[in-house]
Coordinates of C-alpha atoms in Angstrom, one line a residue:
Chain A
M1 CA 0.9 73.0 35.6
V2 CA 0.7 72.8 39.3
G3 CA -2.9 72.5 40.5
R4 CA -4.7 73.2 37.3
T5 CA -8.0 72.0 38.7
T6 CA -9.7 72.5 42.0
G7 CA -9.4 68.8 42.8
E8 CA -5.7 69.1 42.3
K9 CA -5.3 72.2 44.5
I10 CA -7.3 70.4 47.3
F11 CA -5.0 67.4 46.9
N12 CA -1.8 69.6 47.1
V13 CA -3.0 71.1 50.5
F14 CA -4.0 67.7 51.8
N15 CA -0.7 66.3 50.7
I16 CA 1.4 69.0 52.4
I17 CA -0.5 68.5 55.7
V18 CA -0.3 64.7 55.6
M19 CA 3.5 64.9 54.8
I20 CA 4.1 67.3 57.7
I21 CA 2.3 64.9 60.1
V22 CA 4.2 61.9 58.8
A23 CA 7.5 63.7 59.4
L24 CA 6.4 64.5 63.0
I25 CA 5.4 61.0 63.5
A26 CA 8.8 59.9 62.3
I27 CA 10.9 62.0 64.7
Y28 CA 8.6 62.4 67.7
P29 CA 9.9 59.4 69.5
F30 CA 13.5 60.8 69.4
I31 CA 12.3 64.2 70.7
Y32 CA 10.4 62.4 73.4
T33 CA 13.6 60.5 74.5
L34 CA 15.8 63.6 74.4
S35 CA 13.2 65.5 76.5
I36 CA 12.9 62.8 79.1
S37 CA 16.7 62.4 79.3
L38 CA 17.1 66.2 80.0
S39 CA 14.2 66.2 82.5
S40 CA 14.3 66.2 86.3
N41 CA 13.0 63.2 88.2
V42 CA 9.6 65.0 88.8
E43 CA 9.3 66.3 85.2
A44 CA 10.0 62.8 83.8
A45 CA 7.3 61.3 85.9
R46 CA 4.7 63.8 84.5
E47 CA 2.3 62.0 82.1
G48 CA 1.6 63.0 78.6
W49 CA 3.5 64.4 75.6
H50 CA 6.9 65.7 76.4
L51 CA 8.3 68.2 73.8
W52 CA 10.8 70.1 76.0
P53 CA 11.3 69.7 79.8
R54 CA 10.1 72.6 81.9
E55 CA 12.8 71.9 84.4
V56 CA 16.1 70.9 82.6
S57 CA 18.4 68.6 84.5
L58 CA 21.6 67.0 83.5
A59 CA 21.7 64.6 86.4
A60 CA 21.0 61.5 84.3
Y61 CA 23.8 62.4 81.9
K62 CA 26.2 62.8 84.9
V63 CA 25.3 59.3 86.1
V64 CA 25.6 57.6 82.7
L65 CA 28.7 59.4 81.5
G66 CA 30.3 58.9 84.9
N67 CA 29.9 55.2 84.7
T68 CA 33.1 53.4 83.6
Q69 CA 31.3 50.5 81.9
I70 CA 29.4 52.8 79.6
R71 CA 32.5 54.8 78.8
T72 CA 34.4 51.5 78.1
G73 CA 31.5 50.2 76.0
F74 CA 31.5 53.4 73.9
V75 CA 35.2 53.2 73.2
N76 CA 35.0 49.4 72.4
S77 CA 32.2 50.2 70.0
L78 CA 34.1 52.9 68.4
V79 CA 37.1 50.6 68.0
R80 CA 34.9 47.7 66.6
T81 CA 33.3 50.1 64.1
A82 CA 36.6 51.3 62.8
L83 CA 38.2 48.0 62.6
G84 CA 35.2 46.3 61.2
T85 CA 34.7 49.0 58.5
V86 CA 38.3 48.9 57.4
L87 CA 38.4 45.0 57.2
T88 CA 35.2 45.0 55.3
L89 CA 36.4 47.6 52.7
F90 CA 39.7 45.8 52.2
M91 CA 38.1 42.3 51.9
T92 CA 35.3 43.4 49.7
C93 CA 37.7 45.1 47.2
L94 CA 39.7 41.9 47.1
A95 CA 36.6 39.9 46.3
A96 CA 34.9 42.3 43.9
Y97 CA 37.8 43.2 41.7
P98 CA 38.6 39.6 40.4
L99 CA 34.9 39.0 40.0
A100 CA 34.5 42.2 38.0
R101 CA 37.1 40.7 35.6
K102 CA 35.5 38.6 32.9
N103 CA 38.6 36.3 32.6
L104 CA 38.7 35.1 36.1
P105 CA 38.8 31.3 35.8
H106 CA 35.5 29.7 37.2
R107 CA 34.0 33.3 37.5
G108 CA 30.4 31.9 37.3
M109 CA 31.0 29.3 40.0
V110 CA 32.6 31.8 42.3
M111 CA 29.8 34.2 41.8
F112 CA 27.2 31.5 42.5
L113 CA 29.1 30.7 45.8
V114 CA 28.9 34.3 46.8
L115 CA 25.1 34.7 45.8
F116 CA 24.2 31.4 47.5
T117 CA 25.1 32.9 50.9
M118 CA 22.3 35.4 50.5
I119 CA 19.6 32.8 50.5
F120 CA 20.9 30.0 52.6
S121 CA 22.9 30.0 55.9
G122 CA 23.8 27.6 58.7
G123 CA 22.1 29.7 61.2
M124 CA 22.8 30.8 64.8
V125 CA 24.0 27.5 66.4
P126 CA 26.7 26.2 63.9
M127 CA 27.9 29.8 63.8
Y128 CA 28.2 29.8 67.6
L129 CA 30.1 26.4 67.5
L130 CA 32.4 27.6 64.8
I131 CA 33.3 30.9 66.7
K132 CA 33.9 28.8 69.8
G133 CA 35.9 26.2 67.9
L134 CA 38.1 28.8 66.3
G135 CA 38.9 30.2 69.8
L136 CA 37.4 33.6 69.0
M137 CA 35.1 33.7 72.0
N138 CA 35.3 36.9 74.1
S139 CA 37.4 38.6 71.3
I140 CA 36.6 41.6 69.1
W141 CA 37.6 39.3 66.1
A142 CA 34.5 37.3 66.6
L143 CA 32.5 40.5 65.8
V144 CA 34.5 41.9 62.9
V145 CA 35.9 38.8 61.0
P146 CA 32.8 36.7 60.3
T147 CA 30.9 39.7 58.9
M148 CA 33.7 41.0 56.6
L149 CA 32.2 39.7 53.4
S150 CA 28.6 40.2 52.5
A151 CA 27.2 39.1 49.1
F152 CA 25.3 42.4 48.8
N153 CA 28.5 44.6 49.3
I154 CA 30.5 42.4 46.9
I155 CA 27.7 42.7 44.2
I156 CA 27.4 46.5 44.3
M157 CA 31.2 47.0 44.3
K158 CA 31.7 44.4 41.5
N159 CA 29.0 46.2 39.4
F160 CA 30.8 49.5 40.0
F161 CA 34.1 48.1 39.0
Q162 CA 32.6 46.6 35.9
A163 CA 31.4 50.0 34.9
I164 CA 35.0 51.3 34.9
P165 CA 36.3 51.0 31.2
E166 CA 38.6 48.1 30.9
S167 CA 41.1 50.1 28.9
Y168 CA 42.2 51.8 32.2
G169 CA 43.5 48.6 33.6
E170 CA 44.8 47.4 30.1
A171 CA 47.1 50.4 29.9
A172 CA 48.6 49.7 33.2
R173 CA 48.9 46.0 32.4
V174 CA 51.0 46.8 29.2
E175 CA 53.3 48.9 31.5
G176 CA 53.8 45.8 33.6
A177 CA 51.6 46.5 36.6
S178 CA 50.4 43.7 38.6
E179 CA 46.6 43.0 39.3
W180 CA 47.3 44.1 42.9
T181 CA 48.7 47.5 41.8
I182 CA 45.8 48.0 39.2
L183 CA 43.2 47.5 41.9
W184 CA 44.7 49.8 44.5
R185 CA 46.1 52.5 42.2
I186 CA 43.4 52.6 39.5
Y187 CA 40.2 51.0 40.4
V188 CA 39.8 51.9 44.1
P189 CA 40.5 55.6 43.5
L190 CA 37.9 55.6 40.9
A191 CA 35.4 53.8 43.0
K192 CA 35.3 56.3 45.9
P193 CA 31.5 56.9 45.7
V194 CA 30.7 53.2 46.1
L195 CA 33.5 52.8 48.8
A196 CA 32.0 55.5 50.7
T197 CA 28.5 54.0 50.5
V198 CA 29.7 50.6 51.7
A199 CA 31.9 52.1 54.4
L200 CA 28.9 54.0 55.8
W201 CA 26.5 51.1 55.7
T202 CA 29.1 48.9 57.4
A203 CA 29.9 51.5 60.1
V204 CA 26.3 52.0 61.0
A205 CA 25.7 48.3 61.1
H206 CA 28.7 47.7 63.4
W207 CA 27.7 50.5 65.8
N208 CA 24.2 49.0 66.0
Q209 CA 25.0 45.4 66.3
W210 CA 24.2 44.0 69.8
L211 CA 23.3 40.3 69.5
D212 CA 26.7 39.0 68.5
A213 CA 28.4 41.0 71.2
M214 CA 25.9 39.5 73.7
I215 CA 26.6 36.0 72.6
Y216 CA 30.3 36.1 72.0
I217 CA 31.6 38.6 74.6
N218 CA 31.3 37.7 78.2
D219 CA 34.0 40.1 79.7
D220 CA 32.5 43.4 80.7
S221 CA 35.8 45.3 79.9
R222 CA 35.4 44.1 76.3
Q223 CA 31.7 44.5 76.0
M224 CA 30.1 46.8 73.4
L225 CA 27.9 49.9 74.1
Q226 CA 24.8 48.4 72.6
A227 CA 25.0 45.3 74.8
F228 CA 25.1 47.5 77.8
L229 CA 22.2 49.5 76.4
Q230 CA 20.2 46.2 76.0
R231 CA 20.9 45.4 79.7
I232 CA 19.8 48.9 80.9
V233 CA 17.1 49.8 78.7
I234 CA 15.4 46.5 77.7
Q235 CA 16.1 44.3 80.6
G236 CA 15.7 47.3 83.0
S237 CA 18.8 46.5 85.0
T238 CA 20.2 49.9 86.1
A239 CA 22.1 48.3 89.0
M240 CA 25.3 48.4 87.1
L241 CA 25.1 52.1 87.0
D242 CA 25.8 52.4 90.8
M243 CA 23.4 55.2 91.2
G244 CA 23.8 55.2 95.0
L245 CA 26.9 57.3 94.5
T246 CA 25.1 60.4 93.5
K247 CA 23.0 61.6 96.4
M248 CA 20.9 64.1 94.5
V249 CA 17.8 62.4 93.3
D250 CA 17.3 64.4 90.3
Y251 CA 17.1 61.4 88.0
S252 CA 15.0 58.3 87.7
T253 CA 15.1 55.0 85.9
A254 CA 13.3 56.7 83.0
T255 CA 15.7 59.5 82.7
I256 CA 18.8 57.1 83.0
K257 CA 17.4 55.0 80.3
A258 CA 16.6 57.9 78.0
A259 CA 20.1 59.4 78.5
T260 CA 21.7 56.1 77.7
V261 CA 19.7 55.9 74.5
V262 CA 20.7 59.5 73.6
I263 CA 24.4 58.8 74.2
T264 CA 24.2 55.7 72.0
V265 CA 22.2 57.6 69.2
M266 CA 24.5 60.6 69.2
P267 CA 27.4 59.5 67.0
I268 CA 25.0 58.4 64.2
L269 CA 22.8 61.6 64.5
I270 CA 26.0 63.7 64.3
V271 CA 27.1 62.2 61.1
Y272 CA 23.6 61.6 59.7
P273 CA 23.3 65.1 57.9
F274 CA 26.7 64.5 56.1
V275 CA 26.1 60.8 55.2
Q276 CA 22.5 60.8 54.2
R277 CA 23.0 61.5 50.5
Y278 CA 25.5 58.6 50.4
F279 CA 22.8 56.3 51.7
V280 CA 20.4 57.4 49.0
K281 CA 23.1 57.1 46.4
G282 CA 24.0 53.6 47.7
I283 CA 20.4 52.4 47.3
M284 CA 20.5 53.6 43.8
L285 CA 23.7 51.8 43.1
G286 CA 22.9 48.6 44.8
G287 CA 19.1 48.3 45.1
I288 CA 17.8 49.0 41.7
K289 CA 20.3 47.5 39.2
E290 CA 20.4 43.7 39.6
Chain B
M1 CA 29.4 30.9 28.9
S2 CA 30.9 34.4 29.5
D3 CA 34.3 32.8 30.0
S4 CA 35.4 33.1 26.4
A5 CA 39.1 33.5 26.5
T6 CA 39.5 36.1 23.9
K7 CA 40.6 39.0 26.1
G8 CA 44.2 40.1 26.7
G9 CA 47.2 40.0 24.4
G10 CA 48.4 36.4 25.0
E11 CA 45.2 34.7 24.0
V12 CA 44.9 36.3 20.7
V13 CA 48.1 34.5 19.6
A14 CA 46.7 31.2 21.0
V15 CA 43.4 31.6 19.1
G16 CA 45.3 32.4 15.9
L17 CA 47.2 29.0 16.1
K18 CA 44.1 27.1 16.9
P19 CA 44.2 24.6 13.9
S20 CA 47.5 22.8 15.1
R21 CA 45.6 20.9 17.8
H22 CA 48.6 18.8 18.9
G23 CA 51.1 21.6 18.9
T24 CA 52.9 22.9 22.0
L25 CA 50.8 26.1 22.2
A26 CA 47.6 24.2 22.2
A27 CA 48.9 21.9 24.9
R28 CA 49.7 25.0 26.9
R29 CA 46.2 26.4 26.4
S30 CA 44.6 23.3 28.1
G31 CA 45.1 22.4 31.7
W32 CA 46.8 24.9 33.9
A33 CA 47.4 27.6 31.5
P34 CA 44.4 29.8 32.2
Y35 CA 45.2 29.6 36.0
R36 CA 48.8 30.6 35.4
R37 CA 47.8 33.5 33.2
H38 CA 45.4 34.8 35.8
A39 CA 47.4 33.9 38.9
G40 CA 47.3 37.5 40.0
L41 CA 43.5 37.5 40.2
I42 CA 43.4 34.0 41.7
R43 CA 45.8 35.1 44.4
M44 CA 43.8 38.0 45.1
I45 CA 40.4 36.3 45.5
A46 CA 41.9 33.3 47.4
L47 CA 41.7 35.1 50.8
P48 CA 38.1 36.4 50.5
L49 CA 37.1 33.0 49.1
A50 CA 38.6 31.2 52.1
V51 CA 36.8 33.6 54.5
L52 CA 33.5 33.1 52.7
V53 CA 33.9 29.4 52.8
L54 CA 34.9 29.4 56.5
F55 CA 32.1 31.7 57.8
N56 CA 29.3 30.8 55.3
Y57 CA 29.8 27.3 54.1
V58 CA 31.4 25.6 57.1
P59 CA 28.4 26.5 59.3
M60 CA 26.3 24.8 56.7
V61 CA 28.2 21.6 57.2
G62 CA 27.5 22.4 60.9
L63 CA 23.8 21.6 60.1
I64 CA 24.6 17.9 60.5
I65 CA 24.2 18.3 64.3
A66 CA 20.4 18.7 63.4
F67 CA 20.7 15.0 62.7
K68 CA 22.8 14.1 65.7
N69 CA 22.5 14.0 69.4
F70 CA 25.0 16.7 69.9
A71 CA 27.1 16.8 73.0
M72 CA 29.6 19.5 73.5
K73 CA 32.2 17.1 75.0
D74 CA 32.0 14.7 72.0
G75 CA 32.2 17.4 69.4
M76 CA 30.4 17.8 66.1
L77 CA 31.8 14.7 64.3
A78 CA 31.8 12.2 67.2
S79 CA 28.3 12.9 68.4
Q80 CA 25.8 10.1 67.7
W81 CA 23.6 10.1 64.6
V82 CA 19.9 10.1 65.4
G83 CA 18.4 10.5 62.0
L84 CA 15.3 12.7 62.1
E85 CA 14.6 12.4 65.7
N86 CA 15.3 16.0 66.5
F87 CA 12.8 17.1 63.8
Y88 CA 10.2 14.7 65.3
R89 CA 10.9 16.3 68.7
L90 CA 10.6 19.7 67.2
F91 CA 7.2 19.2 65.5
S92 CA 5.7 17.3 68.4
G93 CA 6.5 20.0 70.9
P94 CA 3.9 22.7 71.3
E95 CA 6.5 25.5 71.6
F96 CA 7.9 25.2 68.1
L97 CA 4.6 24.9 66.4
R98 CA 3.4 28.0 68.2
A99 CA 6.6 29.8 67.2
L100 CA 6.1 28.7 63.6
R101 CA 2.5 29.9 63.6
N102 CA 3.4 33.3 65.2
T103 CA 6.2 33.8 62.7
V104 CA 4.0 33.3 59.7
I105 CA 1.2 35.5 61.2
I106 CA 3.5 38.4 62.1
S107 CA 5.3 38.3 58.7
V108 CA 2.1 38.1 56.7
L109 CA 0.7 41.1 58.6
R110 CA 3.9 42.9 58.2
L111 CA 3.9 42.3 54.5
G112 CA 0.2 43.0 54.1
F113 CA 0.1 46.3 55.9
G114 CA 3.7 47.4 55.3
F115 CA 4.3 46.7 51.7
F116 CA 2.2 49.4 50.3
V117 CA 2.9 52.1 52.8
P118 CA 6.3 53.1 51.4
V119 CA 4.8 53.1 47.8
I120 CA 2.1 55.6 48.9
L121 CA 4.6 57.6 50.8
A122 CA 6.9 57.7 47.7
L123 CA 4.0 58.7 45.5
M124 CA 2.9 61.5 47.8
L125 CA 6.4 62.7 48.2
N126 CA 6.8 62.7 44.4
E127 CA 3.7 64.9 44.0
L128 CA 5.1 67.4 46.6
R129 CA 6.2 70.6 44.6
L130 CA 7.7 72.3 47.7
T131 CA 11.3 70.9 47.3
L132 CA 12.4 72.0 50.8
L133 CA 9.4 70.2 52.4
K134 CA 10.0 67.2 50.2
K135 CA 13.6 66.9 51.1
S136 CA 12.9 67.4 54.8
V137 CA 10.1 64.7 55.0
Q138 CA 12.5 62.3 53.2
T139 CA 15.3 63.0 55.4
L140 CA 13.2 62.7 58.6
T141 CA 11.2 59.6 57.7
Y142 CA 14.6 57.9 56.9
V143 CA 16.0 58.5 60.4
P144 CA 14.5 55.6 62.2
Y145 CA 16.1 53.2 59.8
F146 CA 19.5 54.1 61.3
F147 CA 18.9 52.8 64.7
S148 CA 19.0 49.4 66.2
W149 CA 15.9 47.8 67.8
V150 CA 17.7 47.9 71.1
I151 CA 17.4 51.7 70.9
L152 CA 13.9 51.7 69.3
G153 CA 12.6 49.1 71.5
G154 CA 13.7 51.0 74.5
I155 CA 12.0 54.2 73.2
F156 CA 8.7 52.5 72.4
I157 CA 8.6 50.6 75.7
M158 CA 8.9 54.0 77.4
M159 CA 6.1 55.6 75.1
L160 CA 3.7 52.8 75.4
T161 CA 3.7 52.1 79.2
G162 CA 3.5 53.7 82.5
G163 CA 2.5 57.4 81.7
G164 CA 4.3 57.6 78.4
P165 CA 2.7 59.9 75.8
I166 CA 0.9 57.1 73.9
D167 CA -0.2 55.4 77.0
S168 CA -1.6 58.6 78.6
A169 CA -3.1 59.7 75.3
V170 CA -5.1 56.5 75.1
R171 CA -6.3 56.8 78.7
S172 CA -7.3 60.5 78.4
A173 CA -9.3 59.6 75.2
G174 CA -11.4 57.4 77.5
A175 CA -10.3 54.2 76.1
G176 CA -9.2 52.8 79.3
R177 CA -5.8 51.2 79.8
V178 CA -4.5 49.3 76.7
E179 CA -1.8 46.9 77.6
F180 CA 0.2 47.4 74.4
L181 CA 3.1 45.3 75.4
S182 CA 1.5 42.6 77.6
D183 CA -1.7 41.9 75.7
P184 CA -0.9 39.3 73.0
V185 CA -3.1 40.8 70.3
W186 CA -2.1 44.4 71.0
F187 CA 1.6 43.4 71.0
V188 CA 1.4 42.2 67.4
V189 CA -0.4 45.4 66.4
V190 CA 2.5 47.3 68.1
L191 CA 5.1 45.2 66.2
V192 CA 3.6 45.8 62.8
A193 CA 3.0 49.6 63.4
T194 CA 6.5 50.2 64.7
G195 CA 8.0 48.1 61.9
I196 CA 6.3 50.2 59.3
W197 CA 7.4 53.4 61.2
Q198 CA 11.0 52.2 61.1
G199 CA 11.2 50.9 57.5
A200 CA 8.8 53.1 55.4
G201 CA 11.2 56.0 54.9
H202 CA 14.0 53.7 53.7
A203 CA 11.8 51.8 51.3
A204 CA 10.2 55.0 50.0
V205 CA 13.6 56.1 48.9
I206 CA 14.1 53.1 46.9
Y207 CA 10.8 53.8 45.2
L208 CA 11.7 57.4 44.7
A209 CA 14.9 56.3 43.0
A210 CA 12.8 54.3 40.6
L211 CA 10.4 57.2 40.1
A212 CA 13.4 59.4 39.1
T213 CA 14.2 57.1 36.2
I214 CA 10.8 57.6 34.5
D215 CA 11.0 59.2 31.2
P216 CA 9.3 62.6 31.5
N217 CA 8.1 62.2 27.9
L218 CA 5.6 59.6 29.2
Y219 CA 4.0 62.2 31.4
E220 CA 4.0 64.8 28.6
A221 CA 2.3 62.3 26.3
A222 CA -0.3 61.5 28.9
A223 CA -1.0 65.2 29.5
V224 CA -1.5 65.7 25.9
D225 CA -4.0 62.9 25.9
G226 CA -5.8 64.9 28.6
A227 CA -4.8 62.7 31.5
S228 CA -5.2 64.4 34.9
R229 CA -2.5 64.0 37.6
W230 CA -4.4 61.3 39.2
R231 CA -4.7 59.5 35.9
Q232 CA -1.1 60.0 35.1
T233 CA -0.2 58.5 38.6
L234 CA -2.4 55.5 37.9
H235 CA -1.3 54.8 34.2
V236 CA 2.2 56.0 34.2
T237 CA 3.8 56.2 37.6
L238 CA 2.5 53.0 39.1
P239 CA 3.3 50.7 36.2
C240 CA 6.9 52.0 36.3
L241 CA 7.1 51.1 39.9
V242 CA 6.0 47.5 39.5
P243 CA 9.4 46.0 38.7
T244 CA 10.9 47.5 41.9
M245 CA 7.9 46.3 43.9
I246 CA 8.4 42.8 42.5
V247 CA 12.1 42.7 43.6
L248 CA 11.3 44.0 47.1
F249 CA 8.4 41.5 47.4
I250 CA 10.5 38.6 46.5
L251 CA 13.2 39.7 48.9
S252 CA 10.7 40.1 51.8
L253 CA 9.1 36.8 50.9
G254 CA 12.4 35.1 51.5
G255 CA 12.6 36.6 55.0
I256 CA 9.0 35.5 55.8
L257 CA 10.4 33.3 58.5
N258 CA 12.5 36.0 60.0
A259 CA 9.5 38.1 61.3
G260 CA 11.9 40.8 62.5
F261 CA 14.0 39.0 65.2
D262 CA 15.7 42.1 66.5
Q263 CA 12.4 43.9 67.0
V264 CA 10.6 41.0 68.7
F265 CA 13.5 40.1 70.9
N266 CA 13.8 43.7 72.2
M267 CA 10.1 44.3 72.7
Y268 CA 8.6 41.1 73.9
N269 CA 8.2 39.5 77.3
P270 CA 7.0 36.2 78.6
S271 CA 3.4 37.4 78.8
V272 CA 3.1 37.7 75.1
Y273 CA 5.1 34.6 74.1
V274 CA 1.7 33.1 73.1
S275 CA 1.6 35.4 70.0
A276 CA 5.2 36.8 69.9
D277 CA 7.5 33.9 70.3
I278 CA 9.0 33.5 66.8
I279 CA 11.4 30.8 65.5
D280 CA 14.4 32.9 66.0
T281 CA 13.6 33.8 69.6
Y282 CA 12.9 30.1 70.1
V283 CA 16.2 29.1 68.6
L284 CA 18.0 31.7 70.8
R285 CA 16.4 30.4 73.9
R286 CA 17.3 26.8 73.0
L287 CA 20.8 28.0 72.3
I288 CA 21.1 29.6 75.8
A289 CA 19.7 26.3 77.3
M290 CA 22.5 24.5 75.5
D291 CA 20.0 22.3 73.5
F292 CA 22.1 22.7 70.4
S293 CA 20.5 19.9 68.3
L294 CA 17.0 21.1 68.6
A295 CA 18.0 24.7 68.0
T296 CA 19.8 23.7 64.9
A297 CA 17.0 21.6 63.6
A298 CA 14.7 24.7 64.1
G299 CA 17.1 27.0 62.4
M300 CA 17.6 24.6 59.5
F301 CA 13.8 24.3 59.0
K302 CA 13.7 28.0 58.8
S303 CA 16.5 28.4 56.4
V304 CA 15.2 25.7 54.0
V305 CA 11.7 27.1 54.0
G306 CA 13.1 30.6 53.3
M307 CA 15.2 29.4 50.5
A308 CA 12.3 27.4 48.9
L309 CA 10.1 30.5 49.2
I310 CA 12.6 32.8 47.5
V311 CA 13.3 30.3 44.7
A312 CA 9.6 29.8 44.1
A313 CA 8.7 33.5 44.1
N314 CA 11.5 34.3 41.7
W315 CA 10.4 31.4 39.4
G316 CA 6.8 32.9 39.6
A317 CA 7.9 36.3 38.8
R318 CA 10.0 35.3 35.9
R319 CA 7.2 33.2 34.5
M320 CA 4.6 35.8 34.7
S321 CA 6.8 38.6 33.2
R322 CA 8.2 36.1 30.6
G323 CA 11.8 36.2 32.0
E324 CA 12.0 39.9 32.4
Q325 CA 11.6 40.3 36.1
G326 CA 12.9 38.5 39.2
I327 CA 16.1 38.8 41.2
W328 CA 18.1 36.5 39.0

């Protein structure tokens, strides 16, 4: 079957070569950044393609990890990610379960209210004024509460709940169980795959968010890692890193930036091999059907 | 229409007694009864619904400041109404028109060049018979999708400037220095290319998922009819991908006035504003300058056009496929 004709054999070889090149293009920027971050000052200044530094130096990491703001930002981002994910899962379950039940009064209207948020929004300014008006400025709640509910998450979880046979809940209802009990004791345990998917999406989104932290948080002790990263890597302000402390000049602005990027990327890269299949599964659950 | 109240034990009795329209049971059926019967569900959804209204619908009410001369000290309600004046100001200023034009250009280029890359990638991956290579390529091309544009922007700025690999490769190829990030034309090329680099692997997985659902019988039938692999791809695989492509196209059309804010904001600089300043970056700068009314007017224009496009595209897709395709 494979490669019956000469044309198909040629195509197979061509295809393999192209795919290998595509894979290399996909990850080279990360290899480059890792290489620069581990380079000495001199090595980083060398022009051209970096695959692995000839002189390995950890100086940039010492500076970045030694910085209290970066460490605070890292911890703040971890807290934000954990808190945001738990809140999202909890609220999404509370919204999705009643919507999955056909006898919820005004179900169609509520569903429309949810769906409409996908295509229309007030935008940046009214949101800013609302957060300010609620007194949430400079608080982690400004980052985790407004994003708790997304129409997309609600829809995929609702679809999953709907696929669970109604007789499961019916049996419990006859025994006198409340809707609350049925949701947490029957539906949620059965919905683990979709919960894992939504949790992972949410966690990655929270870890990567930077704009809301930049807008709503103005106290550096409460700031998130990505906002510091934005300051260092994009605005190029490495002043906050207080590099004067370390007398050895084995790092440069480039190695500092690269090391900051690697530290930010690390948590995601560490979990990536374990979570990738969930992301693919999630796409199939949410992206294709409806 | 799906709200027929014939589920659950209690209703069956009520339905059975339907003829006695003036009886007590019938009276209980009307009015508050359905709410009382499903009080558990209503209590449950009350909190999420309140959150949704507060953070999604209240900001929509906030759009009224686009029609007011908003001053922080007066607040949203007390500020003076000015009608459409903010919109006149918006469309008579050169900066917004430039931002609008750039937004459309960048989005259309993104859509034009980026839309088919994931389809091709998925088709090529689908033809790979080496499972290990297929999985590896899939995993590796997906990686960039996991990272914020702060990270990716930082990486590309390093690679494209001052002795970075791409910068030095271009120069050693004798092309002279290319100002990737400060030349207005090159900057757009960079935006489109890096955008494809980031998103292609992710979108390809969506198509691969669709490919996995194709009935193998279709291929066997085609093979029996003497179709080569190329013919099979053309006449079996591609048509099966069309519904997925339509859904993704409608969704990206709705975002045509987004133009990838995260990416632009983290890669642009004042020297490329002429081609790279988009509506969202303009709104953010007006927000920082505390010009809330103008920023809201610009944001509102964007939301309304986006919504109109998504509704129109969906209508078109449904019409063309006689109601079978579209996102609702």
